[in-house]
């Protein structure tokens, strides 16, 4: 198995070592987190629209989330590359707690939308219109279910290791099945699924619900 050693192999690695398997796992974990953030923003934007406006059409929904121009994956890649090259100056970054997105829903969506457009090449398989929206919402469900499963597995591993190494561990620790964090992650995934169904029903579609 390939192993990267030191700063010369990967910038920022320092004096550490990193296997290719570990690198790929890390890339996937960050990719899932980034896409989950963007897709949750998309879903909430659609839910808010559905709650305040009746008789919605697909065109209305796509326009509201900035996808009415269709999706061209090659153009999206080019746009991201051009944007990164165009910025030649270095600015002092805004501190996380001072970002407008913390208090302004529109600023938060603007950032989520920018991330979404950059991630679309890996989220959508040559889709347009209803198919594009269906793929994005289905991916949102998949990522939430995967997150809930990983939270459960992580706690389950702790239960097994703890019981094997610490006397009386089970007597003072809550099992994964009853753990509040595990249950919250499962409830969050269920809530996302319900929101997707709400959006589909509001738009009169069944393409996403048929996959649930």
PDB file of C-alpha atoms in Angstrom:
ATOM      1  CA  UNK A   1       0.000   0.000   0.000  1.00  0.00           C
ATOM      2  CA  UNK A   2       1.252   3.464  -0.886  1.00  0.00           C
ATOM      3  CA  UNK A   3       2.435   5.569   2.042  1.00  0.00           C
ATOM      4  CA  UNK A   4       3.131   9.317   1.942  1.00  0.00           C
ATOM      5  CA  UNK A   5       5.964  10.359   4.230  1.00  0.00           C
ATOM      6  CA  UNK A   6       6.654  13.887   5.376  1.00  0.00           C
ATOM      7  CA  UNK A   7       6.182  17.375   4.039  1.00  0.00           C
ATOM      8  CA  UNK A   8       7.802  16.667   0.682  1.00  0.00           C
ATOM      9  CA  UNK A   9       5.163  14.061  -0.152  1.00  0.00           C
ATOM     10  CA  UNK A  10       2.146  16.165   0.846  1.00  0.00           C
ATOM     11  CA  UNK A  11       2.230  19.815   1.856  1.00  0.00           C
ATOM     12  CA  UNK A  12       1.063  20.186   5.432  1.00  0.00           C
ATOM     13  CA  UNK A  13       1.788  16.581   6.393  1.00  0.00           C
ATOM     14  CA  UNK A  14       4.768  17.658   8.474  1.00  0.00           C
ATOM     15  CA  UNK A  15       6.736  14.773   9.956  1.00  0.00           C
ATOM     16  CA  UNK A  16       3.772  12.407   9.766  1.00  0.00           C
ATOM     17  CA  UNK A  17       2.899   9.511   7.482  1.00  0.00           C
ATOM     18  CA  UNK A  18      -0.342   8.952   5.572  1.00  0.00           C
ATOM     19  CA  UNK A  19      -1.516   5.911   3.641  1.00  0.00           C
ATOM     20  CA  UNK A  20      -3.346   6.303   0.338  1.00  0.00           C
ATOM     21  CA  UNK A  21      -6.321   4.492   1.868  1.00  0.00           C
ATOM     22  CA  UNK A  22      -6.378   6.970   4.733  1.00  0.00           C
ATOM     23  CA  UNK A  23      -6.122   9.897   2.302  1.00  0.00           C
ATOM     24  CA  UNK A  24      -9.084   8.647   0.272  1.00  0.00           C
ATOM     25  CA  UNK A  25     -11.150   8.078   3.416  1.00  0.00           C
ATOM     26  CA  UNK A  26     -10.395  11.630   4.521  1.00  0.00           C
ATOM     27  CA  UNK A  27     -11.320  13.086   1.132  1.00  0.00           C
ATOM     28  CA  UNK A  28     -14.622  11.197   1.148  1.00  0.00           C
ATOM     29  CA  UNK A  29     -15.445  12.287   4.705  1.00  0.00           C
ATOM     30  CA  UNK A  30     -14.873  15.970   3.931  1.00  0.00           C
ATOM     31  CA  UNK A  31     -16.724  15.682   0.614  1.00  0.00           C
ATOM     32  CA  UNK A  32     -19.755  14.147   2.342  1.00  0.00           C
ATOM     33  CA  UNK A  33     -19.768  16.875   5.004  1.00  0.00           C
ATOM     34  CA  UNK A  34     -19.507  19.673   2.440  1.00  0.00           C
ATOM     35  CA  UNK A  35     -22.226  18.229   0.208  1.00  0.00           C
ATOM     36  CA  UNK A  36     -24.480  17.556   3.189  1.00  0.00           C
ATOM     37  CA  UNK A  37     -24.173  21.195   4.239  1.00  0.00           C
ATOM     38  CA  UNK A  38     -25.044  22.476   0.763  1.00  0.00           C
ATOM     39  CA  UNK A  39     -27.901  20.019   0.186  1.00  0.00           C
ATOM     40  CA  UNK A  40     -29.477  20.755   3.557  1.00  0.00           C
ATOM     41  CA  UNK A  41     -29.518  24.404   2.544  1.00  0.00           C
ATOM     42  CA  UNK A  42     -31.203  23.485  -0.747  1.00  0.00           C
ATOM     43  CA  UNK A  43     -33.811  21.376   1.019  1.00  0.00           C
ATOM     44  CA  UNK A  44     -34.641  24.041   3.619  1.00  0.00           C
ATOM     45  CA  UNK A  45     -34.927  26.663   0.887  1.00  0.00           C
ATOM     46  CA  UNK A  46     -37.469  24.481  -0.918  1.00  0.00           C
ATOM     47  CA  UNK A  47     -39.385  23.642   2.258  1.00  0.00           C
ATOM     48  CA  UNK A  48     -39.730  27.326   3.146  1.00  0.00           C
ATOM     49  CA  UNK A  49     -41.031  28.039  -0.364  1.00  0.00           C
ATOM     50  CA  UNK A  50     -43.538  25.181  -0.210  1.00  0.00           C
ATOM     51  CA  UNK A  51     -44.836  26.325   3.184  1.00  0.00           C
ATOM     52  CA  UNK A  52     -45.594  29.852   2.064  1.00  0.00           C
ATOM     53  CA  UNK A  53     -46.680  29.358  -1.546  1.00  0.00           C
ATOM     54  CA  UNK A  54     -49.285  26.958  -2.907  1.00  0.00           C
ATOM     55  CA  UNK A  55     -49.652  25.674  -6.452  1.00  0.00           C
ATOM     56  CA  UNK A  56     -45.914  25.539  -7.069  1.00  0.00           C
ATOM     57  CA  UNK A  57     -44.470  24.291 -10.323  1.00  0.00           C
ATOM     58  CA  UNK A  58     -41.098  22.714 -10.925  1.00  0.00           C
ATOM     59  CA  UNK A  59     -40.031  25.859 -12.771  1.00  0.00           C
ATOM     60  CA  UNK A  60     -40.899  27.945  -9.687  1.00  0.00           C
ATOM     61  CA  UNK A  61     -38.843  25.678  -7.453  1.00  0.00           C
ATOM     62  CA  UNK A  62     -35.813  25.577  -9.745  1.00  0.00           C
ATOM     63  CA  UNK A  63     -35.864  29.351 -10.129  1.00  0.00           C
ATOM     64  CA  UNK A  64     -36.083  29.831  -6.361  1.00  0.00           C
ATOM     65  CA  UNK A  65     -32.962  27.759  -5.744  1.00  0.00           C
ATOM     66  CA  UNK A  66     -30.993  29.116  -8.688  1.00  0.00           C
ATOM     67  CA  UNK A  67     -31.140  25.995 -10.829  1.00  0.00           C
ATOM     68  CA  UNK A  68     -33.539  27.277 -13.474  1.00  0.00           C
ATOM     69  CA  UNK A  69     -30.708  27.657 -15.983  1.00  0.00           C
ATOM     70  CA  UNK A  70     -30.225  23.892 -16.058  1.00  0.00           C
ATOM     71  CA  UNK A  71     -27.132  21.995 -15.037  1.00  0.00           C
ATOM     72  CA  UNK A  72     -24.082  21.649 -17.229  1.00  0.00           C
ATOM     73  CA  UNK A  73     -21.445  19.746 -15.283  1.00  0.00           C
ATOM     74  CA  UNK A  74     -18.584  20.799 -17.563  1.00  0.00           C
ATOM     75  CA  UNK A  75     -19.584  24.463 -17.241  1.00  0.00           C
ATOM     76  CA  UNK A  76     -19.777  24.127 -13.471  1.00  0.00           C
ATOM     77  CA  UNK A  77     -16.230  22.783 -13.359  1.00  0.00           C
ATOM     78  CA  UNK A  78     -14.989  25.577 -15.572  1.00  0.00           C
ATOM     79  CA  UNK A  79     -16.726  28.210 -13.482  1.00  0.00           C
ATOM     80  CA  UNK A  80     -15.131  26.950 -10.287  1.00  0.00           C
ATOM     81  CA  UNK A  81     -11.695  26.914 -11.905  1.00  0.00           C
ATOM     82  CA  UNK A  82     -12.095  30.389 -13.405  1.00  0.00           C
ATOM     83  CA  UNK A  83     -13.266  31.792 -10.080  1.00  0.00           C
ATOM     84  CA  UNK A  84     -10.247  30.409  -8.233  1.00  0.00           C
ATOM     85  CA  UNK A  85      -7.827  31.821 -10.805  1.00  0.00           C
ATOM     86  CA  UNK A  86      -9.463  35.246 -10.937  1.00  0.00           C
ATOM     87  CA  UNK A  87      -8.715  36.002  -7.274  1.00  0.00           C
ATOM     88  CA  UNK A  88      -5.175  37.340  -7.264  1.00  0.00           C
ATOM     89  CA  UNK A  89      -5.214  39.344  -4.020  1.00  0.00           C
ATOM     90  CA  UNK A  90      -5.052  37.958  -0.492  1.00  0.00           C
ATOM     91  CA  UNK A  91      -7.570  39.303   2.012  1.00  0.00           C
ATOM     92  CA  UNK A  92      -7.581  38.992   5.778  1.00  0.00           C
ATOM     93  CA  UNK A  93     -10.261  36.354   6.469  1.00  0.00           C
ATOM     94  CA  UNK A  94     -13.424  37.139   8.372  1.00  0.00           C
ATOM     95  CA  UNK A  95     -13.484  35.406  11.739  1.00  0.00           C
ATOM     96  CA  UNK A  96     -16.043  32.562  11.788  1.00  0.00           C
ATOM     97  CA  UNK A  97     -18.197  34.179  14.479  1.00  0.00           C
ATOM     98  CA  UNK A  98     -18.344  37.423  12.496  1.00  0.00           C
ATOM     99  CA  UNK A  99     -19.609  35.882   9.256  1.00  0.00           C
ATOM    100  CA  UNK A 100     -22.944  37.232   8.042  1.00  0.00           C
ATOM    101  CA  UNK A 101     -24.241  33.699   7.541  1.00  0.00           C
ATOM    102  CA  UNK A 102     -24.477  33.244  11.315  1.00  0.00           C
ATOM    103  CA  UNK A 103     -27.321  35.743  11.577  1.00  0.00           C
ATOM    104  CA  UNK A 104     -28.567  36.262   8.015  1.00  0.00           C
ATOM    105  CA  UNK A 105     -30.446  33.337   6.368  1.00  0.00           C
ATOM    106  CA  UNK A 106     -29.967  34.874   2.916  1.00  0.00           C
ATOM    107  CA  UNK A 107     -26.202  35.106   3.426  1.00  0.00           C
ATOM    108  CA  UNK A 108     -26.168  31.493   4.627  1.00  0.00           C
ATOM    109  CA  UNK A 109     -28.062  30.310   1.544  1.00  0.00           C
ATOM    110  CA  UNK A 110     -25.794  32.343  -0.734  1.00  0.00           C
ATOM    111  CA  UNK A 111     -22.804  30.442   0.624  1.00  0.00           C
ATOM    112  CA  UNK A 112     -24.584  27.083   0.522  1.00  0.00           C
ATOM    113  CA  UNK A 113     -25.653  27.747  -3.067  1.00  0.00           C
ATOM    114  CA  UNK A 114     -22.094  28.619  -4.123  1.00  0.00           C
ATOM    115  CA  UNK A 115     -20.884  25.334  -2.632  1.00  0.00           C
ATOM    116  CA  UNK A 116     -23.725  23.436  -4.268  1.00  0.00           C
ATOM    117  CA  UNK A 117     -22.871  24.754  -7.721  1.00  0.00           C
ATOM    118  CA  UNK A 118     -19.242  23.682  -7.304  1.00  0.00           C
ATOM    119  CA  UNK A 119     -20.270  20.211  -6.120  1.00  0.00           C
ATOM    120  CA  UNK A 120     -22.907  19.596  -8.803  1.00  0.00           C
ATOM    121  CA  UNK A 121     -20.467  17.843 -11.195  1.00  0.00           C
ATOM    122  CA  UNK A 122     -20.114  15.021  -8.656  1.00  0.00           C
ATOM    123  CA  UNK A 123     -23.779  15.077  -7.552  1.00  0.00           C
ATOM    124  CA  UNK A 124     -25.733  15.075 -10.814  1.00  0.00           C
ATOM    125  CA  UNK A 125     -25.401  12.606 -13.653  1.00  0.00           C
ATOM    126  CA  UNK A 126     -26.287  14.680 -16.738  1.00  0.00           C
ATOM    127  CA  UNK A 127     -29.651  15.656 -15.310  1.00  0.00           C
ATOM    128  CA  UNK A 128     -31.985  18.551 -15.920  1.00  0.00           C
ATOM    129  CA  UNK A 129     -35.249  19.840 -14.495  1.00  0.00           C
ATOM    130  CA  UNK A 130     -37.077  17.321 -12.317  1.00  0.00           C
ATOM    131  CA  UNK A 131     -34.323  14.729 -12.682  1.00  0.00           C
ATOM    132  CA  UNK A 132     -31.716  17.167 -11.360  1.00  0.00           C
ATOM    133  CA  UNK A 133     -33.808  18.083  -8.337  1.00  0.00           C
ATOM    134  CA  UNK A 134     -34.630  14.429  -7.683  1.00  0.00           C
ATOM    135  CA  UNK A 135     -30.966  13.452  -7.737  1.00  0.00           C
ATOM    136  CA  UNK A 136     -30.014  16.258  -5.363  1.00  0.00           C
ATOM    137  CA  UNK A 137     -32.787  15.499  -2.885  1.00  0.00           C
ATOM    138  CA  UNK A 138     -32.096  11.779  -3.019  1.00  0.00           C
ATOM    139  CA  UNK A 139     -28.415  12.468  -2.304  1.00  0.00           C
ATOM    140  CA  UNK A 140     -29.478  14.597   0.665  1.00  0.00           C
ATOM    141  CA  UNK A 141     -31.424  11.646   2.082  1.00  0.00           C
ATOM    142  CA  UNK A 142     -28.534   9.251   1.429  1.00  0.00           C
ATOM    143  CA  UNK A 143     -25.992  11.462   3.194  1.00  0.00           C
ATOM    144  CA  UNK A 144     -28.241  11.952   6.232  1.00  0.00           C
ATOM    145  CA  UNK A 145     -28.914   8.218   6.527  1.00  0.00           C
ATOM    146  CA  UNK A 146     -25.198   7.512   6.194  1.00  0.00           C
ATOM    147  CA  UNK A 147     -24.381  10.100   8.864  1.00  0.00           C
ATOM    148  CA  UNK A 148     -26.890   8.573  11.305  1.00  0.00           C
ATOM    149  CA  UNK A 149     -25.501   5.092  10.644  1.00  0.00           C
ATOM    150  CA  UNK A 150     -21.926   6.229  11.242  1.00  0.00           C
ATOM    151  CA  UNK A 151     -22.869   7.928  14.519  1.00  0.00           C
ATOM    152  CA  UNK A 152     -24.477   4.696  15.699  1.00  0.00           C
ATOM    153  CA  UNK A 153     -21.513   2.544  14.637  1.00  0.00           C
ATOM    154  CA  UNK A 154     -19.058   4.883  16.354  1.00  0.00           C
ATOM    155  CA  UNK A 155     -20.917   4.641  19.662  1.00  0.00           C
ATOM    156  CA  UNK A 156     -21.345   0.879  19.246  1.00  0.00           C
ATOM    157  CA  UNK A 157     -17.583   0.452  18.856  1.00  0.00           C
ATOM    158  CA  UNK A 158     -17.070   2.426  22.058  1.00  0.00           C
ATOM    159  CA  UNK A 159     -19.536   0.143  23.843  1.00  0.00           C
ATOM    160  CA  UNK A 160     -17.677  -2.990  22.742  1.00  0.00           C
ATOM    161  CA  UNK A 161     -14.193  -1.643  23.466  1.00  0.00           C
ATOM    162  CA  UNK A 162     -15.246  -0.121  26.762  1.00  0.00           C
ATOM    163  CA  UNK A 163     -16.839  -3.317  28.030  1.00  0.00           C
ATOM    164  CA  UNK A 164     -13.736  -5.259  27.049  1.00  0.00           C
ATOM    165  CA  UNK A 165     -11.255  -2.951  28.800  1.00  0.00           C
ATOM    166  CA  UNK A 166     -13.026  -1.177  31.684  1.00  0.00           C
ATOM    167  CA  UNK A 167     -14.614  -3.158  34.515  1.00  0.00           C
ATOM    168  CA  UNK A 168     -18.227  -2.127  35.081  1.00  0.00           C
ATOM    169  CA  UNK A 169     -18.346  -0.068  31.863  1.00  0.00           C
ATOM    170  CA  UNK A 170     -21.861  -1.197  30.953  1.00  0.00           C
ATOM    171  CA  UNK A 171     -23.174  -0.224  34.389  1.00  0.00           C
ATOM    172  CA  UNK A 172     -22.290   3.454  33.994  1.00  0.00           C
ATOM    173  CA  UNK A 173     -22.596   4.031  30.235  1.00  0.00           C
ATOM    174  CA  UNK A 174     -25.672   4.275  28.030  1.00  0.00           C
ATOM    175  CA  UNK A 175     -25.804   1.763  25.175  1.00  0.00           C
ATOM    176  CA  UNK A 176     -25.751   3.055  21.597  1.00  0.00           C
ATOM    177  CA  UNK A 177     -29.411   2.137  21.061  1.00  0.00           C
ATOM    178  CA  UNK A 178     -30.465   4.545  23.815  1.00  0.00           C
ATOM    179  CA  UNK A 179     -27.778   7.213  23.474  1.00  0.00           C
ATOM    180  CA  UNK A 180     -29.212  10.714  22.998  1.00  0.00           C
ATOM    181  CA  UNK A 181     -26.700  11.701  20.295  1.00  0.00           C
ATOM    182  CA  UNK A 182     -27.388   8.522  18.310  1.00  0.00           C
ATOM    183  CA  UNK A 183     -31.140   9.010  18.608  1.00  0.00           C
ATOM    184  CA  UNK A 184     -30.843  12.672  17.602  1.00  0.00           C
ATOM    185  CA  UNK A 185     -28.905  11.727  14.446  1.00  0.00           C
ATOM    186  CA  UNK A 186     -31.597   9.184  13.540  1.00  0.00           C
ATOM    187  CA  UNK A 187     -34.371  11.729  14.149  1.00  0.00           C
ATOM    188  CA  UNK A 188     -32.523  14.243  11.966  1.00  0.00           C
ATOM    189  CA  UNK A 189     -32.311  11.733   9.111  1.00  0.00           C
ATOM    190  CA  UNK A 190     -36.014  10.926   9.454  1.00  0.00           C
ATOM    191  CA  UNK A 191     -36.858  14.640   9.445  1.00  0.00           C
ATOM    192  CA  UNK A 192     -34.894  15.164   6.223  1.00  0.00           C
ATOM    193  CA  UNK A 193     -36.758  12.287   4.587  1.00  0.00           C
ATOM    194  CA  UNK A 194     -40.102  13.834   5.626  1.00  0.00           C
ATOM    195  CA  UNK A 195     -39.080  17.223   4.252  1.00  0.00           C
ATOM    196  CA  UNK A 196     -38.126  15.702   0.920  1.00  0.00           C
ATOM    197  CA  UNK A 197     -41.533  14.022   0.712  1.00  0.00           C
ATOM    198  CA  UNK A 198     -43.194  17.349   1.554  1.00  0.00           C
ATOM    199  CA  UNK A 199     -41.354  19.054  -1.312  1.00  0.00           C
ATOM    200  CA  UNK A 200     -42.168  16.248  -3.740  1.00  0.00           C
ATOM    201  CA  UNK A 201     -45.850  16.345  -2.844  1.00  0.00           C
ATOM    202  CA  UNK A 202     -45.954  20.136  -3.177  1.00  0.00           C
ATOM    203  CA  UNK A 203     -44.463  19.849  -6.665  1.00  0.00           C
ATOM    204  CA  UNK A 204     -46.749  16.973  -7.595  1.00  0.00           C
ATOM    205  CA  UNK A 205     -43.848  14.633  -8.236  1.00  0.00           C
ATOM    206  CA  UNK A 206     -43.093  11.074  -7.176  1.00  0.00           C
ATOM    207  CA  UNK A 207     -39.614  10.564  -8.599  1.00  0.00           C
ATOM    208  CA  UNK A 208     -37.896  10.887  -5.236  1.00  0.00           C
ATOM    209  CA  UNK A 209     -40.567   9.206  -3.139  1.00  0.00           C
ATOM    210  CA  UNK A 210     -40.507   6.160  -5.429  1.00  0.00           C
ATOM    211  CA  UNK A 211     -36.900   5.536  -4.333  1.00  0.00           C
ATOM    212  CA  UNK A 212     -37.552   5.800  -0.593  1.00  0.00           C
TER     213      UNK A 212
END
